[in-house]
Structures are given as structure tokens and as C-alpha cells.
């Protein structure tokens, strides 16, 4: 499905998904609440303006006092951060956004969060989605190219209305989120695959 130049030399490859250390991200049974998490390096491809639009519409639609907790480092796109400060005020959500640059342990930071939202326009895997699900947190991610080949379609949204519908009406099921990670992206599951890959590579090199 990738665009490959006509003159490119093709070699056999092995795809091993990025694993999640489920022993570090401790499971906790959760339910609907008011704390929404967003974790990313704060640059334009992460869709933060879309996040703000979604957050404002969610608060207006439900009438609930949701709080948005953003964890991430800023980059040099000063125009983006000036815009975000401006539009947060215009949308009336500035006082409900809580920003932290970094924390010692994401697992601890997620302890009191009820949801994780991802608004990325592009991603390779989205490690934070897997980490949140491993903790039993309801997670919804934007429909970036390739997302449906990695994550369950029921957690993927295309429009703001679709996201809000899933956010409000989709049953909250912490055990289901955790089990998906355990069955598909657990570090324990993929360590043998890494061992086989390295062993085969060494044999081919020495053979």
C-alpha cells in the first residue's frame, strides 16, 4: 500500500508492531468521568486546533464540566501556540485546559484520567493510545491514514459529531481495552518475535 519508486530495490521485510509494556502500565477499572487526557509533542501534525474544537463542542453538547489535560513539549512553531492561546479564549475553554510540559512517569499521570483523545493527522502507531488502553482508559483517535490497520475501528472517528457520539454513547469497558493490548501489542507477546528475527538475521549473515 506504500508508494515505492519504480527503480527501488525491494527486499524482504518483517513487520513487528511496537509493543506495550503492560507490566508498567497498571490496569484499573474505570468509568465515565470528567478528565480528558491528550499526550503529544505539540506540533501541527498532532491536530491540536481540531482537539480544541472537539473539546469546546463536547462541553457545549453535553453541558458537562469536562477538563482537558495536555501533556507534551512545545516546539518552535510559535505561530501555532499563539493561535492556540487565542482560539482557546475565543472558544471559552481556556480555563478548562491544563497543560504540563513533562512528567516523570506517564503511568502515574494517567491515574485520574477517564479518557484519552488523539487528534493526529498522521502517525506511525500512536504509542500513547496503547498505553492508555493498557491502563483501562477509554480512548478515541482521529482517522489518520493507516489507523484502521492498527486499532479497532470502533475507537476511530472521522468527524467531530462521530467522536462525540462515541464519547457519550459507546459503552465504557476498561477490561476490553486492556485485553486488546494484551492480545495484540503486549511486550511479552513480541519478545519471542524479536528473538527469532535477530537469530535468523545472524544466521543469514554468518551463513
CSV table of C-alpha atoms in Angstrom, one decimal:
chain,number,residue,atom,x,y,z
A,1,UNK,CA,0.0,0.0,0.0
A,2,UNK,CA,3.0,2.3,0.2
A,3,UNK,CA,4.3,4.4,-2.8
A,4,UNK,CA,7.6,2.8,-3.9
A,5,UNK,CA,9.8,4.3,-6.6
A,6,UNK,CA,9.9,2.3,-9.8
A,7,UNK,CA,13.7,1.8,-9.6
A,8,UNK,CA,13.7,0.9,-5.9
A,9,UNK,CA,15.4,-2.3,-4.8
A,10,UNK,CA,12.9,-4.4,-3.0
A,11,UNK,CA,14.0,-6.6,-0.1
A,12,UNK,CA,12.1,-9.0,2.2
A,13,UNK,CA,11.0,-7.3,5.4
A,14,UNK,CA,9.4,-8.3,8.6
A,15,UNK,CA,6.9,-6.1,10.4
A,16,UNK,CA,6.8,-6.4,14.2
A,17,UNK,CA,4.3,-4.0,15.9
A,18,UNK,CA,5.5,-1.6,18.5
A,19,UNK,CA,5.0,-3.3,21.9
A,20,UNK,CA,3.5,-2.0,25.1
A,21,UNK,CA,5.0,-2.9,28.5
A,22,UNK,CA,1.7,-3.9,30.2
A,23,UNK,CA,3.6,-4.6,33.4
A,24,UNK,CA,4.4,-0.9,33.7
A,25,UNK,CA,1.0,0.4,32.7
A,26,UNK,CA,-1.1,-0.9,35.5
A,27,UNK,CA,-4.7,-1.8,34.9
A,28,UNK,CA,-7.5,0.0,36.7
A,29,UNK,CA,-11.3,-0.5,36.2
A,30,UNK,CA,-12.7,2.9,35.3
A,31,UNK,CA,-15.9,4.6,34.3
A,32,UNK,CA,-17.2,7.8,32.7
A,33,UNK,CA,-15.8,11.0,34.3
A,34,UNK,CA,-14.6,14.5,33.5
A,35,UNK,CA,-10.9,14.2,32.9
A,36,UNK,CA,-9.7,14.0,29.3
A,37,UNK,CA,-6.1,13.3,28.5
A,38,UNK,CA,-4.1,14.4,25.4
A,39,UNK,CA,-0.4,13.4,25.1
A,40,UNK,CA,1.8,14.5,22.2
A,41,UNK,CA,4.7,16.7,21.1
A,42,UNK,CA,2.8,19.9,20.4
A,43,UNK,CA,3.3,20.5,16.7
A,44,UNK,CA,1.0,21.0,13.8
A,45,UNK,CA,0.6,17.4,12.7
A,46,UNK,CA,-1.0,16.5,16.1
A,47,UNK,CA,-4.2,18.3,15.3
A,48,UNK,CA,-4.4,20.5,18.4
A,49,UNK,CA,-6.7,23.0,16.8
A,50,UNK,CA,-9.0,20.1,16.0
A,51,UNK,CA,-8.7,19.0,19.6
A,52,UNK,CA,-9.8,22.4,20.8
A,53,UNK,CA,-12.8,22.4,18.5
A,54,UNK,CA,-13.8,19.0,19.7
A,55,UNK,CA,-13.4,19.8,23.4
A,56,UNK,CA,-15.5,23.0,23.0
A,57,UNK,CA,-18.2,21.2,21.1
A,58,UNK,CA,-18.2,18.3,23.7
A,59,UNK,CA,-18.7,20.7,26.6
A,60,UNK,CA,-21.4,22.6,24.7
A,61,UNK,CA,-23.3,19.5,23.6
A,62,UNK,CA,-23.2,17.6,26.9
A,63,UNK,CA,-23.3,20.6,29.4
A,64,UNK,CA,-20.7,18.7,31.5
A,65,UNK,CA,-17.7,20.3,33.1
A,66,UNK,CA,-15.0,18.3,31.2
A,67,UNK,CA,-11.4,19.2,31.8
A,68,UNK,CA,-8.7,18.8,29.2
A,69,UNK,CA,-5.2,17.8,30.5
A,70,UNK,CA,-2.5,18.2,27.9
A,71,UNK,CA,0.9,16.6,28.3
A,72,UNK,CA,3.7,17.5,25.9
A,73,UNK,CA,6.6,19.6,24.9
A,74,UNK,CA,6.2,22.6,22.7
A,75,UNK,CA,8.3,23.0,19.5
A,76,UNK,CA,9.4,26.1,17.6
A,77,UNK,CA,6.1,26.7,15.8
A,78,UNK,CA,5.4,29.9,17.7
A,79,UNK,CA,2.6,30.8,15.4
A,80,UNK,CA,0.7,27.6,16.4
A,81,UNK,CA,1.0,28.3,20.1
A,82,UNK,CA,-0.1,31.9,19.7
A,83,UNK,CA,-3.1,30.7,17.7
A,84,UNK,CA,-4.0,28.1,20.3
A,85,UNK,CA,-3.8,30.6,23.1
A,86,UNK,CA,-6.1,32.9,21.1
A,87,UNK,CA,-8.6,30.3,20.0
A,88,UNK,CA,-8.9,28.8,23.4
A,89,UNK,CA,-10.1,32.2,24.7
A,90,UNK,CA,-12.5,32.7,21.8
A,91,UNK,CA,-14.0,29.2,22.3
A,92,UNK,CA,-14.4,29.8,26.0
A,93,UNK,CA,-12.3,26.8,27.1
A,94,UNK,CA,-9.1,28.4,28.2
A,95,UNK,CA,-9.7,28.0,31.9
A,96,UNK,CA,-10.6,24.3,31.4
A,97,UNK,CA,-7.3,23.4,29.7
A,98,UNK,CA,-4.5,22.2,32.0
A,99,UNK,CA,-1.0,22.0,30.5
A,100,UNK,CA,2.1,20.1,31.7
A,101,UNK,CA,5.3,20.1,29.8
A,102,UNK,CA,6.6,16.8,31.1
A,103,UNK,CA,6.2,14.3,34.0
A,104,UNK,CA,8.4,11.6,35.5
A,105,UNK,CA,6.0,8.8,34.7
A,106,UNK,CA,3.1,8.8,32.3
A,107,UNK,CA,1.6,5.8,34.0
A,108,UNK,CA,1.2,7.9,37.2
A,109,UNK,CA,-0.1,10.9,35.3
A,110,UNK,CA,-2.9,8.8,33.7
A,111,UNK,CA,-4.1,7.6,37.1
A,112,UNK,CA,-7.1,10.1,37.4
A,113,UNK,CA,-7.9,10.3,33.7
A,114,UNK,CA,-11.1,8.9,32.3
A,115,UNK,CA,-10.5,9.3,28.6
A,116,UNK,CA,-7.7,9.8,26.1
A,117,UNK,CA,-8.3,11.7,22.8
A,118,UNK,CA,-5.9,11.6,19.8
A,119,UNK,CA,-6.4,14.1,17.0
A,120,UNK,CA,-3.2,13.4,15.0
A,121,UNK,CA,-3.4,13.8,11.2
A,122,UNK,CA,-0.6,11.3,10.8
A,123,UNK,CA,1.1,8.7,13.0
A,124,UNK,CA,3.1,5.5,12.7
A,125,UNK,CA,1.5,3.7,15.6
A,126,UNK,CA,0.5,6.0,18.4
A,127,UNK,CA,2.1,4.6,21.5
A,128,UNK,CA,0.1,6.8,23.8
A,129,UNK,CA,-3.1,5.2,22.5
A,130,UNK,CA,-1.8,1.7,23.5
A,131,UNK,CA,-0.6,2.9,26.9
A,132,UNK,CA,-3.9,4.5,27.8
A,133,UNK,CA,-5.9,1.4,26.7
A,134,UNK,CA,-3.5,-0.8,28.8
A,135,UNK,CA,-4.5,1.3,31.8
A,136,UNK,CA,-8.2,0.7,31.0
A,137,UNK,CA,-8.9,4.2,29.7
A,138,UNK,CA,-11.5,4.8,27.0
A,139,UNK,CA,-9.6,6.0,24.0
A,140,UNK,CA,-10.8,7.6,20.8
A,141,UNK,CA,-8.5,8.5,17.9
A,142,UNK,CA,-8.8,10.5,14.7
A,143,UNK,CA,-9.0,8.6,11.4
A,144,UNK,CA,-5.4,9.1,10.2
A,145,UNK,CA,-4.2,7.1,7.2
A,146,UNK,CA,-3.5,3.6,8.3
A,147,UNK,CA,-5.1,3.8,11.7
A,148,UNK,CA,-7.7,1.2,11.0
A,149,UNK,CA,-5.0,-1.4,10.2
A,150,UNK,CA,-3.7,-0.9,13.8
A,151,UNK,CA,-6.6,0.0,16.1
A,152,UNK,CA,-10.2,-1.3,16.3
A,153,UNK,CA,-12.5,0.8,14.1
A,154,UNK,CA,-15.0,1.3,16.9
A,155,UNK,CA,-12.4,3.6,18.6
A,156,UNK,CA,-11.7,5.6,15.4
A,157,UNK,CA,-13.6,8.8,14.4
A,158,UNK,CA,-13.7,10.9,11.3
A,159,UNK,CA,-15.9,13.9,12.2
A,160,UNK,CA,-16.5,15.8,15.5
A,161,UNK,CA,-20.0,14.6,15.7
A,162,UNK,CA,-18.9,10.9,15.3
A,163,UNK,CA,-16.3,11.4,18.1
A,164,UNK,CA,-18.9,12.9,20.4
A,165,UNK,CA,-21.4,10.2,19.7
A,166,UNK,CA,-18.8,7.5,20.5
A,167,UNK,CA,-17.6,9.5,23.6
A,168,UNK,CA,-21.1,9.8,25.0
A,169,UNK,CA,-22.9,6.7,23.9
A,170,UNK,CA,-20.3,4.0,23.4
A,171,UNK,CA,-20.2,1.7,26.5
A,172,UNK,CA,-17.2,2.2,28.8
A,173,UNK,CA,-15.3,-1.1,29.0
A,174,UNK,CA,-11.9,-1.0,30.7
A,175,UNK,CA,-11.3,-4.8,30.6
A,176,UNK,CA,-12.0,-4.8,26.8
A,177,UNK,CA,-9.4,-2.0,26.2
A,178,UNK,CA,-6.8,-3.8,28.3
A,179,UNK,CA,-7.4,-7.2,26.7
A,180,UNK,CA,-7.0,-5.8,23.3
A,181,UNK,CA,-3.5,-4.6,24.2
A,182,UNK,CA,-2.6,-7.9,25.9
A,183,UNK,CA,-3.7,-9.9,22.9
A,184,UNK,CA,-2.2,-7.7,20.2
A,185,UNK,CA,0.6,-5.4,21.4
A,186,UNK,CA,2.0,-6.8,24.7
A,187,UNK,CA,5.8,-6.7,25.0
A,188,UNK,CA,5.7,-10.2,26.4
A,189,UNK,CA,4.0,-11.4,23.2
A,190,UNK,CA,6.5,-9.8,20.8
A,191,UNK,CA,9.8,-10.5,22.6
A,192,UNK,CA,9.9,-14.0,21.0
A,193,UNK,CA,9.4,-12.5,17.6
A,194,UNK,CA,12.3,-10.1,18.1
A,195,UNK,CA,14.5,-13.1,19.3
A,196,UNK,CA,13.6,-15.1,16.1
A,197,UNK,CA,14.2,-12.1,13.9
A,198,UNK,CA,17.7,-11.4,15.4
A,199,UNK,CA,18.6,-15.1,15.4
A,200,UNK,CA,17.6,-15.5,11.7
A,201,UNK,CA,19.4,-12.3,10.8
A,202,UNK,CA,22.6,-13.6,12.5
A,203,UNK,CA,22.3,-17.0,10.7
A,204,UNK,CA,21.9,-15.4,7.3
A,205,UNK,CA,24.8,-13.1,7.9
A,206,UNK,CA,27.1,-15.9,9.0
A,207,UNK,CA,25.8,-18.4,6.5
